[in-house]
CSV table of N, CA and C in Angstrom, one decimal:
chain,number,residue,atom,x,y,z
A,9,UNK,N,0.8,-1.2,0.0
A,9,UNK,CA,0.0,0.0,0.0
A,9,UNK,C,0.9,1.2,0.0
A,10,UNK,N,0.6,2.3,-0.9
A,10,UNK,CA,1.4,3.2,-1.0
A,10,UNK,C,0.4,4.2,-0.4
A,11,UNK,N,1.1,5.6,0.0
A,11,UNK,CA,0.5,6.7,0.2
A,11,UNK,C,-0.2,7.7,-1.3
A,12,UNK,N,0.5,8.1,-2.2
A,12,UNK,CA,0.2,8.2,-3.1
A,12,UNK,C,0.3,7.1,-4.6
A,13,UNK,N,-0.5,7.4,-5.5
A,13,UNK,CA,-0.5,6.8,-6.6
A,13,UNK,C,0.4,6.9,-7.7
A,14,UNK,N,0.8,6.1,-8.0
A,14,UNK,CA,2.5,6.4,-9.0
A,14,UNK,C,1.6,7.8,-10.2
A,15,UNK,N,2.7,8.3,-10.5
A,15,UNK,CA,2.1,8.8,-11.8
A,15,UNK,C,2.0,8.3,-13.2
A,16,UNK,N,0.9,8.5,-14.0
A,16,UNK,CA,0.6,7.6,-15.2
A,16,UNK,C,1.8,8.2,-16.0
A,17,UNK,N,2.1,6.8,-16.5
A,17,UNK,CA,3.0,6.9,-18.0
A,17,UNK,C,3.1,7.3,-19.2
A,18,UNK,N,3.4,8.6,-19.0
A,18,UNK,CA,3.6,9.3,-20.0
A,18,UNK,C,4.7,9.8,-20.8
A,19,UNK,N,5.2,8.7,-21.4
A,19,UNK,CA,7.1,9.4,-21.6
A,19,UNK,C,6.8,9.9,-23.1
A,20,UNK,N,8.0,10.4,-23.6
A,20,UNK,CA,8.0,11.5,-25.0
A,20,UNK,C,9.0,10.6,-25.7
A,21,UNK,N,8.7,10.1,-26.9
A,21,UNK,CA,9.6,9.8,-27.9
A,21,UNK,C,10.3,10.9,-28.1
A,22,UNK,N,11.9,10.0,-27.9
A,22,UNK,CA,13.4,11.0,-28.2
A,22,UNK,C,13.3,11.4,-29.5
A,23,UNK,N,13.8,12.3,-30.1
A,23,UNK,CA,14.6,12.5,-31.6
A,23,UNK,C,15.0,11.3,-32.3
A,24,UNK,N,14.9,11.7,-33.8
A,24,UNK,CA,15.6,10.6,-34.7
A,24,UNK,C,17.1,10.3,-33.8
A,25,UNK,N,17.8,9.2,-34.0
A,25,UNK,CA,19.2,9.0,-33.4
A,25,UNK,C,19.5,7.6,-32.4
A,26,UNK,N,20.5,8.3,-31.7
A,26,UNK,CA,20.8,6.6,-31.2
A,26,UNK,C,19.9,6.9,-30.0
A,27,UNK,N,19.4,7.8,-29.4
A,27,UNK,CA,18.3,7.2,-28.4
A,27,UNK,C,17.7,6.3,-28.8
A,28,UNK,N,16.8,7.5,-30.1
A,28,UNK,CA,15.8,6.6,-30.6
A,28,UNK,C,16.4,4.6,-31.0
A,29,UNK,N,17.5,4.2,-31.2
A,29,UNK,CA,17.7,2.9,-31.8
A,29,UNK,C,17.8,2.6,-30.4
A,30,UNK,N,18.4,3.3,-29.2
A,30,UNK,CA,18.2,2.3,-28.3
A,30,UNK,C,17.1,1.8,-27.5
A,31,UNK,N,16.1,2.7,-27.5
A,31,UNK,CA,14.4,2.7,-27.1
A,31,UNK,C,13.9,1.7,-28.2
A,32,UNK,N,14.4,1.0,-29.6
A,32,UNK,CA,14.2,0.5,-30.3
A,32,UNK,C,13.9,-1.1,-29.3
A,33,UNK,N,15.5,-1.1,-29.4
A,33,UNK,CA,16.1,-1.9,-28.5
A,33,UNK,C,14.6,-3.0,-27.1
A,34,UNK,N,14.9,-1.5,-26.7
A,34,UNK,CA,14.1,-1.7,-25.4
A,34,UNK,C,12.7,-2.0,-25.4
A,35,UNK,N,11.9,-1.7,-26.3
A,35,UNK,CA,11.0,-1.7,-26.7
A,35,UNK,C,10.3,-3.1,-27.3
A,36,UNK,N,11.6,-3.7,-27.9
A,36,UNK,CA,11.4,-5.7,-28.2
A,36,UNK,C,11.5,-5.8,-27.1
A,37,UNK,N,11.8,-5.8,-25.8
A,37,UNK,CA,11.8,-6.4,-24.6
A,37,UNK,C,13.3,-6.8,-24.7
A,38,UNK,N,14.3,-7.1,-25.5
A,38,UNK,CA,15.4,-7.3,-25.1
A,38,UNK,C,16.2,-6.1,-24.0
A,39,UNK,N,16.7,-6.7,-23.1
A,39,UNK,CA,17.8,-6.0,-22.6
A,39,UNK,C,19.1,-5.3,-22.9
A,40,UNK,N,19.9,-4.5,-23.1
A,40,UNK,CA,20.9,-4.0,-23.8
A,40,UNK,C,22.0,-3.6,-22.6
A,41,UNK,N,23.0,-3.8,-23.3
A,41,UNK,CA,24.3,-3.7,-22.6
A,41,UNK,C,24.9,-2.6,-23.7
A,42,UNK,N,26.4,-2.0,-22.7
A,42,UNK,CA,27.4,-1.0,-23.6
A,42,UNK,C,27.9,-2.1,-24.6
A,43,UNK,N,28.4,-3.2,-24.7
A,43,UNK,CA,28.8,-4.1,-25.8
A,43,UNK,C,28.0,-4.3,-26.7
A,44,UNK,N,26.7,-4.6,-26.4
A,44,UNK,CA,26.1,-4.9,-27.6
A,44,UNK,C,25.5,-3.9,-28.3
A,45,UNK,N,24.8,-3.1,-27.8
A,45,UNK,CA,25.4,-1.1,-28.2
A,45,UNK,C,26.3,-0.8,-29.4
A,46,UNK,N,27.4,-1.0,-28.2
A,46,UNK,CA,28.7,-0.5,-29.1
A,46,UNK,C,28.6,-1.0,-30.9
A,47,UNK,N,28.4,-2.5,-30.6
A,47,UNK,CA,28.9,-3.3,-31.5
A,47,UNK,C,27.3,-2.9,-32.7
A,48,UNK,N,26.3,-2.7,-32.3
A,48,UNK,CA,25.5,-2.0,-33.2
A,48,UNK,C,25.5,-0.8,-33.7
A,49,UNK,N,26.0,0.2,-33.2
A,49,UNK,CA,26.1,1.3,-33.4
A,49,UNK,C,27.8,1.9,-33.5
A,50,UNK,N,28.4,1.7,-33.2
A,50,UNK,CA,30.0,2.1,-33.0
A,50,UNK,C,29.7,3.0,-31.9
A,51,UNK,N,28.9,3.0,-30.6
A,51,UNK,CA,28.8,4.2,-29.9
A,51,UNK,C,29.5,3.8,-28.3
A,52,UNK,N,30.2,4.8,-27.9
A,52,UNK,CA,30.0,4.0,-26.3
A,52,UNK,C,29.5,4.8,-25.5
A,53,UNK,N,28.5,5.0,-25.8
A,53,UNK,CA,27.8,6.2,-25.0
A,53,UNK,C,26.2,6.2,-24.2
A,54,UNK,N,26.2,4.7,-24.5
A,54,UNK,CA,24.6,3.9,-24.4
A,54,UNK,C,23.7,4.3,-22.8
A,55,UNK,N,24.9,4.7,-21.8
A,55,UNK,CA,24.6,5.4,-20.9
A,55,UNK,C,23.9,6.3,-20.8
A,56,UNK,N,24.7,7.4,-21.6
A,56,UNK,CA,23.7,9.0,-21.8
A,56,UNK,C,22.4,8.8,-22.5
A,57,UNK,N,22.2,7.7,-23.4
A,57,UNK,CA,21.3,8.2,-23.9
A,57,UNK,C,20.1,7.3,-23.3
A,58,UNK,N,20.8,6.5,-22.4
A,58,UNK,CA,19.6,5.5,-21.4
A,58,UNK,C,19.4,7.2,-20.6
A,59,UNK,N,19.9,7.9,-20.0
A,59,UNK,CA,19.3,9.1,-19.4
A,59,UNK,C,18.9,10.1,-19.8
A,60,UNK,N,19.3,10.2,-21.4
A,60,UNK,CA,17.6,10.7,-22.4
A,60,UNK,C,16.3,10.5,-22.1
A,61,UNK,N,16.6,8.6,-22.3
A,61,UNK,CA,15.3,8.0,-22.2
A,61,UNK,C,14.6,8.5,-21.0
A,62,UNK,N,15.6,8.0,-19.5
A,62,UNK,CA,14.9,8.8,-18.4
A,62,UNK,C,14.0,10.1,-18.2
A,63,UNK,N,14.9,10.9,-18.9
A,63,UNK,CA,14.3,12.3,-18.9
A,63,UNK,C,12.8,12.8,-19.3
A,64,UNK,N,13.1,11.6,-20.5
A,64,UNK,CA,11.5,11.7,-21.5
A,64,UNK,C,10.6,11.0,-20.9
A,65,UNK,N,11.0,10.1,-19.8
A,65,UNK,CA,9.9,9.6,-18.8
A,65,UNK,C,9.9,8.6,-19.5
A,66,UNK,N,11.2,7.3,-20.0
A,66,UNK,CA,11.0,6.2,-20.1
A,66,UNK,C,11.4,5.5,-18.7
A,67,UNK,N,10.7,4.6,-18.0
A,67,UNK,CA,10.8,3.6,-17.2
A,67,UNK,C,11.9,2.4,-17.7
A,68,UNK,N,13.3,2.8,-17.4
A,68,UNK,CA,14.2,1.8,-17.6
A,68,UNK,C,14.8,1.7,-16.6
A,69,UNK,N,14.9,0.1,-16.1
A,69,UNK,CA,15.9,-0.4,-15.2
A,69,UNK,C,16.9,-0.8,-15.5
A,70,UNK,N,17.7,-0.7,-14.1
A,70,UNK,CA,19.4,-0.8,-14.6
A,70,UNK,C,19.9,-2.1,-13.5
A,71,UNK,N,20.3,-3.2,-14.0
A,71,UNK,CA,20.8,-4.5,-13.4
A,71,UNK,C,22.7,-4.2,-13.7
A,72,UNK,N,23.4,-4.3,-12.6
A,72,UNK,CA,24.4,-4.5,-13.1
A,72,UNK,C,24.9,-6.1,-13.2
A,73,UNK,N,26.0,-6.0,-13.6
A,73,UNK,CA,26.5,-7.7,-13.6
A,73,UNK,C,27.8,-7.7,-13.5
A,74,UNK,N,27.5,-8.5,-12.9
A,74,UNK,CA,29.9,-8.8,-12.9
A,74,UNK,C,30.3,-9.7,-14.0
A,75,UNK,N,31.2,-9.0,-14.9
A,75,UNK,CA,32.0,-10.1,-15.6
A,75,UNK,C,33.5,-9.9,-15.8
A,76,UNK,N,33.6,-10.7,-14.4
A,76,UNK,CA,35.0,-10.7,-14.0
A,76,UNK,C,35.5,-10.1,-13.3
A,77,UNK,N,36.6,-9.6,-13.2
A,77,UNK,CA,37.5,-9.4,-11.9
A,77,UNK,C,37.3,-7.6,-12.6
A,78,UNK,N,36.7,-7.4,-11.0
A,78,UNK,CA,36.7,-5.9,-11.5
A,78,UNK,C,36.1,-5.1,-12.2
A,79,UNK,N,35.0,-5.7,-13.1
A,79,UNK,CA,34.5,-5.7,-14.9
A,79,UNK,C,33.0,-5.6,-14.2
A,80,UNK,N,32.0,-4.6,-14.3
A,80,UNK,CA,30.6,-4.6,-13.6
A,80,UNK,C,30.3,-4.2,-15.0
A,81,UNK,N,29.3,-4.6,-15.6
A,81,UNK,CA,28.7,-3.7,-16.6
A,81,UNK,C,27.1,-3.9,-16.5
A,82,UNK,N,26.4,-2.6,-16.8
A,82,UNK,CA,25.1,-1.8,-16.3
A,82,UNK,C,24.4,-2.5,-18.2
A,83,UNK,N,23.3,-3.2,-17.4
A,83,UNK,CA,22.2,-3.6,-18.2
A,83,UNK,C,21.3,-3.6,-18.5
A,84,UNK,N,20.1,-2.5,-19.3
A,84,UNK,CA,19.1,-1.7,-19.7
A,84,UNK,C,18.1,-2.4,-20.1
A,85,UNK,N,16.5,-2.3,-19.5
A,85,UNK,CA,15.6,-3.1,-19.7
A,85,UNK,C,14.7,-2.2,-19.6
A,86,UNK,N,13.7,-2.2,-19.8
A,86,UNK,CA,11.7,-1.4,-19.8
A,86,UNK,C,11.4,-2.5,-19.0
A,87,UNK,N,11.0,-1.8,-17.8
A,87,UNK,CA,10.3,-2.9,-16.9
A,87,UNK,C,9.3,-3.2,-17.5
A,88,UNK,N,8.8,-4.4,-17.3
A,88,UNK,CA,8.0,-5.3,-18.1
A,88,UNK,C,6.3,-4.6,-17.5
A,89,UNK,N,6.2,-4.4,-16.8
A,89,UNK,CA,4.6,-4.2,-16.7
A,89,UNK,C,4.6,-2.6,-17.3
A,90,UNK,N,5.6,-2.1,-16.9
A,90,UNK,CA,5.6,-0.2,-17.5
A,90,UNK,C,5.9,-0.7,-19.2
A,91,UNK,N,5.9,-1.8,-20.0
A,91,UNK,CA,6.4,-1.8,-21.5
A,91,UNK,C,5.2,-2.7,-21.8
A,92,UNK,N,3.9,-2.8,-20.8
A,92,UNK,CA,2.6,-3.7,-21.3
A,92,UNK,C,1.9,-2.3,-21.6
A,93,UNK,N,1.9,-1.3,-20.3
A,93,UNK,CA,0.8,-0.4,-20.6
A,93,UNK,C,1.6,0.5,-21.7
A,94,UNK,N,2.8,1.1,-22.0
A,94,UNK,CA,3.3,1.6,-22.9
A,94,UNK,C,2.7,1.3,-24.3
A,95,UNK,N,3.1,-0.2,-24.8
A,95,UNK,CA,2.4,-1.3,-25.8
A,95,UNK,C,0.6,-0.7,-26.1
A,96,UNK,N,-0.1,-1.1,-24.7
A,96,UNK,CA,-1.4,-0.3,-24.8
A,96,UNK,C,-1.5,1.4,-25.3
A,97,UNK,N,-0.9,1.7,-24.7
A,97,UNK,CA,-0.9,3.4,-25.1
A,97,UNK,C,-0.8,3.7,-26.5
A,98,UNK,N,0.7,3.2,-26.9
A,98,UNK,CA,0.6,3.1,-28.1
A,98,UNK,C,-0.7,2.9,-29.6
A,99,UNK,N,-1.0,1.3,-29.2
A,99,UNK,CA,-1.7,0.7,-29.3
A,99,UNK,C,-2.7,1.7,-29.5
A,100,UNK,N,-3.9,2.1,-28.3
A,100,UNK,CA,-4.6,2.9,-28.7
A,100,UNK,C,-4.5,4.5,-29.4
A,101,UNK,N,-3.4,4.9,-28.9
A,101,UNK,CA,-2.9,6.5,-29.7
A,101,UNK,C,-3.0,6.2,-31.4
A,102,UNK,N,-2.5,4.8,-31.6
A,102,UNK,CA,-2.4,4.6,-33.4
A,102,UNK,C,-3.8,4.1,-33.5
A,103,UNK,N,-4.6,3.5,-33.5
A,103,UNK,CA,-6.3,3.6,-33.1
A,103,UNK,C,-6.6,4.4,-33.4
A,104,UNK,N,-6.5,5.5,-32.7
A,104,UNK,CA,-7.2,7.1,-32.8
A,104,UNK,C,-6.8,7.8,-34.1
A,105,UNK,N,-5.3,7.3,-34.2
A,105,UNK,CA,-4.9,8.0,-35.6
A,105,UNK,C,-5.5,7.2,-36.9
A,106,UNK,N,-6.1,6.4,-37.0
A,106,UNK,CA,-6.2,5.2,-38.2
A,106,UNK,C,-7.8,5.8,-37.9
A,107,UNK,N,-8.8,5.6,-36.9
A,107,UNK,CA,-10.1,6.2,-37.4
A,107,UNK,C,-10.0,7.8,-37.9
A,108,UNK,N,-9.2,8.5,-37.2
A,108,UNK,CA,-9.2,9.5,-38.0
A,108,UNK,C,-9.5,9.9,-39.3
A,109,UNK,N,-8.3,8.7,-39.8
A,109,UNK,CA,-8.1,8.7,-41.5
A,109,UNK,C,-8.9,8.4,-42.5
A,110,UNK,N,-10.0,7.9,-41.4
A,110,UNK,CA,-10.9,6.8,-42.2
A,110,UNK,C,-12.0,7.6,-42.4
């Protein structure tokens, strides 16, 4: 039981760019690391633009992991129930747009 009610999910698609391919990413439900980032984009910057995503009010969590001695690396996911109602949002926002047209 909480005191207040979370606030509803309203985040803002980033700009064309590598936000946007990393919200790509996120958005299949796969998780993303700086390696596999890197290796798609040549970028090593997958951090900053996970705190784009934040900014725009995407719901991403961050798991770190150990690989290896010393070696932690931060691994980027859309929490799964905040990337159902997103899905819905979506979902209906393109609805609204497609009766429009019609």
């Amino acid at each position: 039981m909480t005191l207040m009610d979370a606030p509803p999910l309203m985040p803002t698609m980033p700009p064309a760019g590598l936000s946007m391919r990393c919200l790509r990413v996120l958005l299949s439900g796969r998780p993303l690391d700086c390696e596999t980032f890197y290796q798609a984009t040549g970028s090593m910057r997958l951090a900053a633009y996970v705190e784009v995503l934040h900014r725009l009010g995407w719901p991403i969590l961050t798991d770190y992991q150990n690989r290896g001695a010393s070696r932690n690396l931060a691994v980027y996911a859309l929490d799964l129930e905040a990337l159902a109602e997103v899905m819905a949002l979506l979902n209906a926002h393109l609805g609204t747009q497609a009766e429009s047209v019609q």
